Coordinates of C-alpha atoms and ligand atoms in Angstrom, one line a residue:
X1 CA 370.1 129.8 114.3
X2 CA 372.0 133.0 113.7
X3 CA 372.2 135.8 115.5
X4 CA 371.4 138.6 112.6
X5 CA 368.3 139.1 111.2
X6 CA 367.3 140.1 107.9
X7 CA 366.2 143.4 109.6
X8 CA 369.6 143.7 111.9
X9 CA 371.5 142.8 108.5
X10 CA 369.9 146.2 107.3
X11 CA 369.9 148.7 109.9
X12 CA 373.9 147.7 110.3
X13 CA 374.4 148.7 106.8
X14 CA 375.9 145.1 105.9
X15 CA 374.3 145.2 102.7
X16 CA 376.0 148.3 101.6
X17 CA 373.2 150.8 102.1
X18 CA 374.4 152.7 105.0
X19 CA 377.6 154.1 102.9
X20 CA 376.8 154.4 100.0
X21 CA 373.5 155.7 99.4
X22 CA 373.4 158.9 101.2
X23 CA 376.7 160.2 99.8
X24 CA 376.1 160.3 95.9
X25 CA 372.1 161.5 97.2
X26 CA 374.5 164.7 98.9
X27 CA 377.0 165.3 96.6
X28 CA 377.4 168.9 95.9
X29 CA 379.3 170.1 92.7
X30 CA 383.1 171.2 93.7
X31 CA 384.2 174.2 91.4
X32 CA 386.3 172.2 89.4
X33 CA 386.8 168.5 88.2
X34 CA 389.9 166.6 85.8
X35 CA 386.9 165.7 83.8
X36 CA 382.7 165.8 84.0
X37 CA 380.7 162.9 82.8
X38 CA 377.1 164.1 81.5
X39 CA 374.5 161.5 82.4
X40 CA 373.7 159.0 85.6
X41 CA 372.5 155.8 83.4
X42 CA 374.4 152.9 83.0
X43 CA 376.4 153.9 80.4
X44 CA 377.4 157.0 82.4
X45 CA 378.2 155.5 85.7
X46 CA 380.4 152.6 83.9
X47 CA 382.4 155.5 82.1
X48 CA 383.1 156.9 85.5
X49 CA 383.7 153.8 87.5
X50 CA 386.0 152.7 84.6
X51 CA 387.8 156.2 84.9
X52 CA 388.9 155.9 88.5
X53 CA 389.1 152.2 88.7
X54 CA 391.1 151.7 85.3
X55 CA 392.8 155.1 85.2
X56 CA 393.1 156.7 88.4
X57 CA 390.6 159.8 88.0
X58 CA 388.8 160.4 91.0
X59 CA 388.2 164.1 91.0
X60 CA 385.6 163.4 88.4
X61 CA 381.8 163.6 88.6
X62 CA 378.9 162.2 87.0
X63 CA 376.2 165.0 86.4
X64 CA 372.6 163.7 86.1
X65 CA 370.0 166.0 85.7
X66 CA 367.1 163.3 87.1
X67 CA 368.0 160.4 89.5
X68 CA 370.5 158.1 88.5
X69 CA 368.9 155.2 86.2
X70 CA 366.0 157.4 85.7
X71 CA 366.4 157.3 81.6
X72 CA 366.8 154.3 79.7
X73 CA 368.5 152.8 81.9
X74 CA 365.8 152.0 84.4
X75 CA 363.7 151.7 81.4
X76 CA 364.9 149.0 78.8
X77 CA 364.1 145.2 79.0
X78 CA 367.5 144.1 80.2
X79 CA 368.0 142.3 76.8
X80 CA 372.0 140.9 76.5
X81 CA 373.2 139.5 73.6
X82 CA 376.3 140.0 71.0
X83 CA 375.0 138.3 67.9
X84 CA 375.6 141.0 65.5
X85 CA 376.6 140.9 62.0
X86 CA 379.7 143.2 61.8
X87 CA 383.3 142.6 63.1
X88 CA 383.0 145.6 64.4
X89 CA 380.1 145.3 66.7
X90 CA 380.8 141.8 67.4
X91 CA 384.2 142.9 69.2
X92 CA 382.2 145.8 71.3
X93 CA 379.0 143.7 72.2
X94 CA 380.7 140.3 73.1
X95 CA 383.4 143.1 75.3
X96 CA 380.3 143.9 77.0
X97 CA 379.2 140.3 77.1
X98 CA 382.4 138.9 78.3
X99 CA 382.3 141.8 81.3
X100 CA 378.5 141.0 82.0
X101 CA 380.0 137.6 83.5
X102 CA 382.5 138.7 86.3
X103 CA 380.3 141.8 86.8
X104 CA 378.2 141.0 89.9
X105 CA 381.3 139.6 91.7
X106 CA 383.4 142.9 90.6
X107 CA 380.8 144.9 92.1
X108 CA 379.5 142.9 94.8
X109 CA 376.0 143.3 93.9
X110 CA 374.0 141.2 92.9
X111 CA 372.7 142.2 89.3
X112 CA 370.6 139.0 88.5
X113 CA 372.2 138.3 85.4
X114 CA 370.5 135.1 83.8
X115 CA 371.9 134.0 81.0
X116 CA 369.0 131.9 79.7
X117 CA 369.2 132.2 75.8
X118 CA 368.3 134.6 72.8
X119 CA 366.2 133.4 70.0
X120 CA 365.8 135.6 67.3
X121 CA 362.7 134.3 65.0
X122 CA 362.5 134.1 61.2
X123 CA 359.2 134.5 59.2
X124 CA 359.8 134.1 55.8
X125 CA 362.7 133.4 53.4
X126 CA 364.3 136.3 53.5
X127 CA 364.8 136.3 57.3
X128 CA 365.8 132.6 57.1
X129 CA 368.8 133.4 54.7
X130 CA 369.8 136.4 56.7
X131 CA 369.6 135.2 60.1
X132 CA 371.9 131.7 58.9
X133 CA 373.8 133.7 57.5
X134 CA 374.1 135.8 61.4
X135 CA 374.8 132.9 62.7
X136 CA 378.0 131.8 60.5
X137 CA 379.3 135.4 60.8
X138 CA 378.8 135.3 64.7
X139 CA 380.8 131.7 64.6
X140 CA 384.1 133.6 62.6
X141 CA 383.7 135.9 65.4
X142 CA 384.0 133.5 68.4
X143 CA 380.1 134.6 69.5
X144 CA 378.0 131.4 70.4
X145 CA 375.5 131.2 67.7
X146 CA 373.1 128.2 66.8
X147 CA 370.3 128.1 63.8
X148 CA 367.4 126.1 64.9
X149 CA 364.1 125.0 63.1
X150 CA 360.8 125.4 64.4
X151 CA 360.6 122.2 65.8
X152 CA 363.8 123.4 67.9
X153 CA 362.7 126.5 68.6
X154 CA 359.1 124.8 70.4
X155 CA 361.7 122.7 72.2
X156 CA 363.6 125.6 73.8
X157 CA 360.1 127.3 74.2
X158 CA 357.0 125.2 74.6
X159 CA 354.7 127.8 74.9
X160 CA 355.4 129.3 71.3
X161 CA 352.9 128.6 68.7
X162 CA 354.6 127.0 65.6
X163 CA 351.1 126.3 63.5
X164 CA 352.1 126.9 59.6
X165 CA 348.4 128.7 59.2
X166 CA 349.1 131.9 61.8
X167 CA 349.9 135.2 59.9
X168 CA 353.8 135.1 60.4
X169 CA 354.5 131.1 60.6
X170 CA 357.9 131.2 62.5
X171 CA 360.1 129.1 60.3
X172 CA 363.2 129.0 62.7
X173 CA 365.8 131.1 64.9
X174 CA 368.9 131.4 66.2
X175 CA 369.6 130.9 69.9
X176 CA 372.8 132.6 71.7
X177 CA 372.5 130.8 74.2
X178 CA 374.8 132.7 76.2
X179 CA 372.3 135.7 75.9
X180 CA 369.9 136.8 78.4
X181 CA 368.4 139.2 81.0
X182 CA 369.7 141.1 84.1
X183 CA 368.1 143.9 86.5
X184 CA 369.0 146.7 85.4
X185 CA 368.6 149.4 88.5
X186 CA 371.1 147.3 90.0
X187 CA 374.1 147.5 87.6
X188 CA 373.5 151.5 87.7
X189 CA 373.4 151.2 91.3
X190 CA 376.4 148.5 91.5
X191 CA 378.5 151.1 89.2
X192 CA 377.5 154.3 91.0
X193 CA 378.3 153.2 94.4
X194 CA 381.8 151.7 93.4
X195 CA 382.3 154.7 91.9
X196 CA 381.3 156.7 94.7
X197 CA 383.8 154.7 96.6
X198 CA 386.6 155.6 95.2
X199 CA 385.6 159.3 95.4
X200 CA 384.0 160.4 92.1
X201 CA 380.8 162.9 92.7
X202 CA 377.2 161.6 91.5
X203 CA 375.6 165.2 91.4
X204 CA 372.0 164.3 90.9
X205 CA 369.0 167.1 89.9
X206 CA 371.7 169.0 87.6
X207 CA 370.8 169.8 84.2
X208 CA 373.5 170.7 82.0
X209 CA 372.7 173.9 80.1
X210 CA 375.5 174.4 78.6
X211 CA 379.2 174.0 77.5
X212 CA 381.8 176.6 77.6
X213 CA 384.7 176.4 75.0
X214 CA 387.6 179.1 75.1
X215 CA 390.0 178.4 71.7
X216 CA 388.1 175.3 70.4
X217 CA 388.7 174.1 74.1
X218 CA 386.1 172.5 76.4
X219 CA 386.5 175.0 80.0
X220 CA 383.2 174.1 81.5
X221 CA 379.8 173.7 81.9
X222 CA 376.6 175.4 82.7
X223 CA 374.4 173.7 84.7
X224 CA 371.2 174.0 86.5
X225 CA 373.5 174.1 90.0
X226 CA 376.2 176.8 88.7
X227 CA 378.7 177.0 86.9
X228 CA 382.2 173.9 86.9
X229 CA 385.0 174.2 85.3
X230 CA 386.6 171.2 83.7
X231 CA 389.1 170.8 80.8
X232 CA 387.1 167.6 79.9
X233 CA 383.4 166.6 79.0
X234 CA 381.9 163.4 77.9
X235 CA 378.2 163.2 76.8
X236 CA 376.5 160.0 77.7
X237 CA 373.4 161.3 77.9
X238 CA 371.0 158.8 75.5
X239 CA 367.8 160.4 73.8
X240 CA 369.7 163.5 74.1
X241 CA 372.9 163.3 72.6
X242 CA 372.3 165.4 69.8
X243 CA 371.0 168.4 72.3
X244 CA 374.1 168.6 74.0
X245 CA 376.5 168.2 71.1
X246 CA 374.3 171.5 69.8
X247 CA 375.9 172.8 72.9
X248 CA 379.3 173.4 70.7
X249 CA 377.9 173.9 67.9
X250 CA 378.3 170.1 66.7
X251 CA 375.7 168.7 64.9
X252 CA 374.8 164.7 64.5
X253 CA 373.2 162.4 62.3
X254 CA 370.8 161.3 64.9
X255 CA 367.4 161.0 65.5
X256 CA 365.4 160.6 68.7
X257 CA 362.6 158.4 69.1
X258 CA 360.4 156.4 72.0
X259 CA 360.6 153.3 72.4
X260 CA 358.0 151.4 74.3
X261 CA 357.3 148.5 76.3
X262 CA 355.3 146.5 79.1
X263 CA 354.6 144.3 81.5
X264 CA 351.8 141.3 82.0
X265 CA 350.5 140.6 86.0
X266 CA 352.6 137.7 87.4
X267 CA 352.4 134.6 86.6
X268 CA 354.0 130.9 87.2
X269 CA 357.2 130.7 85.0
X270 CA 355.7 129.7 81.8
X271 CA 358.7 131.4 79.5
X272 CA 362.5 129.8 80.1
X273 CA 364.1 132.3 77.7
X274 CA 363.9 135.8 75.4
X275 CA 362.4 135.5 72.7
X276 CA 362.6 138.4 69.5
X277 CA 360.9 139.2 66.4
X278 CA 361.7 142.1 64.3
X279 CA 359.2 141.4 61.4
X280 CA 356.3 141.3 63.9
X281 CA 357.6 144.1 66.4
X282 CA 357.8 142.2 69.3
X283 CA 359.9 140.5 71.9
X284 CA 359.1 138.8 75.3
X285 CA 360.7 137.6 78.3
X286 CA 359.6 136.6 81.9
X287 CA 361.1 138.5 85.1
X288 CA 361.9 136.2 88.3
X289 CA 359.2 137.8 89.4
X290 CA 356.9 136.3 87.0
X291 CA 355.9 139.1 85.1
X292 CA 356.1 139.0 81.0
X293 CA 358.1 141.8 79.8
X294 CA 357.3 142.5 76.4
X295 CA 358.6 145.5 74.2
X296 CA 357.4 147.1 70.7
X297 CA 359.5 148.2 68.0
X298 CA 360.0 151.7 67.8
X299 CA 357.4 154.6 67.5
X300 CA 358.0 157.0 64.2
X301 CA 358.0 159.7 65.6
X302 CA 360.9 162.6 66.4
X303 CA 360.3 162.9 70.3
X304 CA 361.3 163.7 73.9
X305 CA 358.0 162.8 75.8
X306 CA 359.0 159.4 77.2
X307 CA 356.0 157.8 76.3
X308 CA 354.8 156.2 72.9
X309 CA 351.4 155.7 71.1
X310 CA 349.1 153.4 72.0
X311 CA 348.9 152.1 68.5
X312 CA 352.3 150.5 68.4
X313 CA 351.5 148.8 71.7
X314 CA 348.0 147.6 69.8
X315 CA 350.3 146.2 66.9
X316 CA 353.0 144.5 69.3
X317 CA 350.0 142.8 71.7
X318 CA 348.5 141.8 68.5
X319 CA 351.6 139.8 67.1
X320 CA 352.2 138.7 71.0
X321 CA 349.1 136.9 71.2
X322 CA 349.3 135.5 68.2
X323 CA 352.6 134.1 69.2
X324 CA 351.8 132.6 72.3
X325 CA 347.7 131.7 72.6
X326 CA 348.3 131.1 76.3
X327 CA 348.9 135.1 77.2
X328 CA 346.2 136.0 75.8
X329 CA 343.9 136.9 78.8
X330 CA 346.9 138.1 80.9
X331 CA 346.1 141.8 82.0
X332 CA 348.6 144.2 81.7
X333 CA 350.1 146.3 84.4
X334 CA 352.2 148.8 83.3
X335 CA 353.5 150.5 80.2
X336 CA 355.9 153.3 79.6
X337 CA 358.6 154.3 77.2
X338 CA 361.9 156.0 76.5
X339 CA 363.5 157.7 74.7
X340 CA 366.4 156.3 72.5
X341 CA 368.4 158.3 69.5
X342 CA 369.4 156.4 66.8
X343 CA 372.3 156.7 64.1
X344 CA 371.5 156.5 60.2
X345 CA 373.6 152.6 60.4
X346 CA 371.9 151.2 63.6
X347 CA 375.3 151.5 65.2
X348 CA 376.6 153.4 68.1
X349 CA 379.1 156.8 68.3
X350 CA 381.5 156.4 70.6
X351 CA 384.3 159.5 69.6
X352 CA 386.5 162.2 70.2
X353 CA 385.1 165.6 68.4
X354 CA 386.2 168.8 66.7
X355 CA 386.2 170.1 70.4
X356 CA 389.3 169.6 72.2
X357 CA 387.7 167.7 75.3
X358 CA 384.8 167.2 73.9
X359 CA 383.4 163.2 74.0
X360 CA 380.6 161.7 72.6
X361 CA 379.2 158.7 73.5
X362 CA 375.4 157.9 71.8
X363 CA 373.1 156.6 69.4
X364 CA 373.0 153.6 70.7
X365 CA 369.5 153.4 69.6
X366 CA 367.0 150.5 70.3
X367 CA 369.7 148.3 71.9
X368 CA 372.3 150.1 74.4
X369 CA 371.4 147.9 77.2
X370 CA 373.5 145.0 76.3
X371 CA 376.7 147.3 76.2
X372 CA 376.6 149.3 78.7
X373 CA 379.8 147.5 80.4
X374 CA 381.6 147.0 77.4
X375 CA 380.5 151.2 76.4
X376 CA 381.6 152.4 80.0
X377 CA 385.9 150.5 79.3
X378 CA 386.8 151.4 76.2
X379 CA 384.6 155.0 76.9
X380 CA 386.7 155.8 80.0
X381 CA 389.8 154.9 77.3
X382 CA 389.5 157.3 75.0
X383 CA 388.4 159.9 77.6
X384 CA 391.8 159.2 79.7
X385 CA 394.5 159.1 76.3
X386 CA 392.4 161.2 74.2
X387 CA 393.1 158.2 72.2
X388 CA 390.2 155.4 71.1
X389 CA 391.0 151.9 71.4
X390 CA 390.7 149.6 68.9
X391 CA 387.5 148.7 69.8
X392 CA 386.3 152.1 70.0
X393 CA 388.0 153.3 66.7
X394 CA 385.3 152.4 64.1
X395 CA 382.5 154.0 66.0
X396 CA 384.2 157.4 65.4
X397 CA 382.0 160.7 64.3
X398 CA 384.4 160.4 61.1
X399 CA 382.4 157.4 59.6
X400 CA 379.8 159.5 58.4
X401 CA 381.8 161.6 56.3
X402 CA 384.1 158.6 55.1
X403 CA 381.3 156.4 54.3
X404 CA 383.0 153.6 56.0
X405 CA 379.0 152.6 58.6
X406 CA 378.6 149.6 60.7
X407 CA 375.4 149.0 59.1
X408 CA 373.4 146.5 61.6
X409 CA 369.9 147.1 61.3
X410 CA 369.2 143.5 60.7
X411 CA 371.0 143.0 63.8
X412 CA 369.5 145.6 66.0
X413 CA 366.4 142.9 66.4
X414 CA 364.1 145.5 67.3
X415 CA 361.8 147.2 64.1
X416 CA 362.3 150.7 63.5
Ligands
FAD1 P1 370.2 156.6 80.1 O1 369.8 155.8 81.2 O2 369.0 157.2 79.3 O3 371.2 157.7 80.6 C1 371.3 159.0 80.0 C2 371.1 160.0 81.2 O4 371.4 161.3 80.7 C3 369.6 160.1 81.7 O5 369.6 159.6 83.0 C4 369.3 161.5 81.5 O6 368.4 162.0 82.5 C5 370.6 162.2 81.5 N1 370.6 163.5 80.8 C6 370.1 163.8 79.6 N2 370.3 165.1 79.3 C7 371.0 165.6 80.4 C8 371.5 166.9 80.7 N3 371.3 168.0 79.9 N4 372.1 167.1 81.9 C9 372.3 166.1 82.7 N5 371.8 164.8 82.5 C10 371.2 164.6 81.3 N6 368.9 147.8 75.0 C11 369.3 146.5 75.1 O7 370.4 146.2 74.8 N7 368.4 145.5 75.5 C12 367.1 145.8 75.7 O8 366.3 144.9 76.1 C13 366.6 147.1 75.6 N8 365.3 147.4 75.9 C14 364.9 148.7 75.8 C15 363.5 148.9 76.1 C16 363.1 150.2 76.1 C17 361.6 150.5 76.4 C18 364.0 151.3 75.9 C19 363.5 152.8 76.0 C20 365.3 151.1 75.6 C21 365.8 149.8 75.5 N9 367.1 149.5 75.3 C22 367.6 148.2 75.3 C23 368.1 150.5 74.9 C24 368.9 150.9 76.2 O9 368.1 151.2 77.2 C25 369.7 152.2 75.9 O10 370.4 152.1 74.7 C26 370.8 152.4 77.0 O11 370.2 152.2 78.2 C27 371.3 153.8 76.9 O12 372.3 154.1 77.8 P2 372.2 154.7 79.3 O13 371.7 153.5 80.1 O14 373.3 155.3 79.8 O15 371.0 155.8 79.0
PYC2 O1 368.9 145.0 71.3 O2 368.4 143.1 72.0 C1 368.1 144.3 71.8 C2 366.9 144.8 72.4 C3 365.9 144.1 73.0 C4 364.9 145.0 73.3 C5 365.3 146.2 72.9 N1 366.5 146.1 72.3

């Protein structure tokens, strides 16, 4: 028997808690940083940790104007996958996929990443030609990628209704099997308190108001805590991209939607992998915890209120059930949304600007989640040598004046 409890464990801070938590929850903003990073999600506190881990920047702080992992972050449904059409985004999402696998162990925390497959369903011809097509693209591109008929797809999930009579008969998918689920508070947490670690500030209940530019030069912010001076700024602040690139005068092709989704009571494990469908707005997984996390596609609507329609959420139960008979008495326990901004091509901006010092990272739309590792390295690049990396390159502002988009809505698996 051993001598520490799981209570002792706690109370001597061997889990971590002791140091970190308090000193991010008391950070106070200094009057001046090498560079400020707007926005405590997971995309924000990679950037940072990236920055002093990869490039030596400490005197840096994230500014969040909730809680860290208060936005989408603490919001999404942990969906990872890299099966995307375009060279482009196949080289940024498999990045993120590739770091996804050491991440726990680089962080010490555990972030629960499962990686127990991605099918993506087809119901009709159209979607059948598309998605094989996905899956031979995805192959070129070194992602793992597998077309399966609806006999394989029952086999990978029993539970899924495969009757040629229902209203969208599912006629196959593919499967990434390497795809999968994590818990998402704990990657923001796991970054945040790394970061913390090596000295960068998490200033939390500070809204940025504004950005101060002297020459076409970032100098500093204005927030709801006073004023800092910094020569750099980079926006990761999703939902809201667009409002704080207003804040120097830079305007974006991006919209601003909510995006909703739920969860069932717990039940036995009944669901061994993730399961999307664009055509009928829904997707579904099942949390260790045994809940069934389901999600919508996104509400039409221009908004900032967190929280969708109930209509969409009517549509998405509807194709749910229909799906899989066996939820269909489940009761639901929660639902909420958030609120994602979206670029004309389905594809994210990850770029320098007009501003000297000014960064823009956004529009990652209905499917951020999965990159947020992958977003936060080659991010915390460009930031450091004012330079983007290869990776980084083709999801520059310029594209929308060249013409030259990353077009993946097919890809993006969610309907909008
Ligand atoms: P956020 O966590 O939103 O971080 C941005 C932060 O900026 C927020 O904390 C916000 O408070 C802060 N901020 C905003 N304005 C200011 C300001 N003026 N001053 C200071 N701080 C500010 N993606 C997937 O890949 N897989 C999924 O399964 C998936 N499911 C989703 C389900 C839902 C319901 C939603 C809403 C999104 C989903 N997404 C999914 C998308 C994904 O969540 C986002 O693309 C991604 O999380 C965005 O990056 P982030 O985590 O840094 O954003
Ligand atoms: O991009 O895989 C995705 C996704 C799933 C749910 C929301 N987005």
């Amino acid at each position: 028997m051993t001598k520490y409890s799981l209570g002792s464990l706690v109370r001597e801070g061997l889990f971590g808690h002791k140091r970190w938590s308090p000193a991010w929850r008391d950070a106070a903003p200094k009057a001046a940083y090498d560079a400020v990073v707007i926005g405590g999600g997971g995309h924000g506190c990679a950037t940072a940790y990236y920055l002093a881990k990869k490039h030596g920047l400490s005197n840096i702080a994230i500014v969040e104007k909730g809680w860290i992992g208060g936005g989408n972050a603490g919001r999404n449904t942990t969906i990872i996958r890299s099966n995307y059409l375009y060279d482009e985004s196949a080289a940024i999402y498999d990045h993120a996929m590739q770091l996804w696998k050491g991440l726990g162990r680089e962080l010490n925390f555990n972030i629960m990443m499962s990686h127990r497959g991605v099918l993506n369903l087809a119901h009709d011809d159209g979607e059948v030609r598309q998605l094989k097509r996905r899956v031979e693209a995805n192959r070129l591109n070194g992602v793992d990628a597998e077309w399966l008929d609806a006999a394989q797809v029952k086999e990978v999930c029993p539970i899924i209704n495969i009757s040629a009579d229902i209203r969208y008969p599912v006629l196959g998918a593919t499967l990434q099997r390497s795809g999968g689920v994590n818990r998402h508070d704990a990657v923001v947490w796991g970054y945040a308190r790394k970061a913390d670690e090596m000295g960068v500030d998490i200033i939390q209940n500070c809204e940025v108001t504004g950005i101060k530019t002297e020459g076409g030069a970032v100098v500093g912010i204005e927030t709801t805590r006073g004023e800092i001076r910094t020569p750099k700024v980079a926006s990761v602040a999703a939902g809201h991209t667009s409002v704080i690139a207003k804040m120097v005068d830079l305007r974006l092709p991006i919209e601003s939607h909510p995006l909703q989704a739920l969860v069932s009571e717990p039940i036995k494990p009944v669901n061994p992998c993730v399961i999307m469908s664009n055509a009928v707005h829904a997707y579904c997984s099942q949390s260790d915890k045994g809940e069934l996390v389901i999600g919508a596609g996104i509400d039409h609507q221009i908004s900032y209120t967190q929280r969708g329609g109930f209509d969409v959420i009517e549509e998405t139960i509807g194709a749910i059930v229909e799906m899989f008979p066996i939820f269909s008495r489940l009761r639901l326990m929660r639902q909420w949304g958030g609120i994602v901004d979206v670029c004309p091509d389905a594809s994210p901006i990850i770029s320098k600007t007009p501003v000297k010092g000014f960064y823009v990272n956004g529009g990652w739309g209905t499917g951020g989640w999965k990159a947020t590792p992958g977003s936060g390295h080659v991010f915390a690049d460009l930031i450091a040598n004012d330079e983007p990396n290869v990776i980084a390159a083709p999801f520059a502002i310029e594209r929308f004046c060249s013409g030259k988009l990353v077009a993946e809505h097919g890809a993006a698996a969610v309907a909008h």
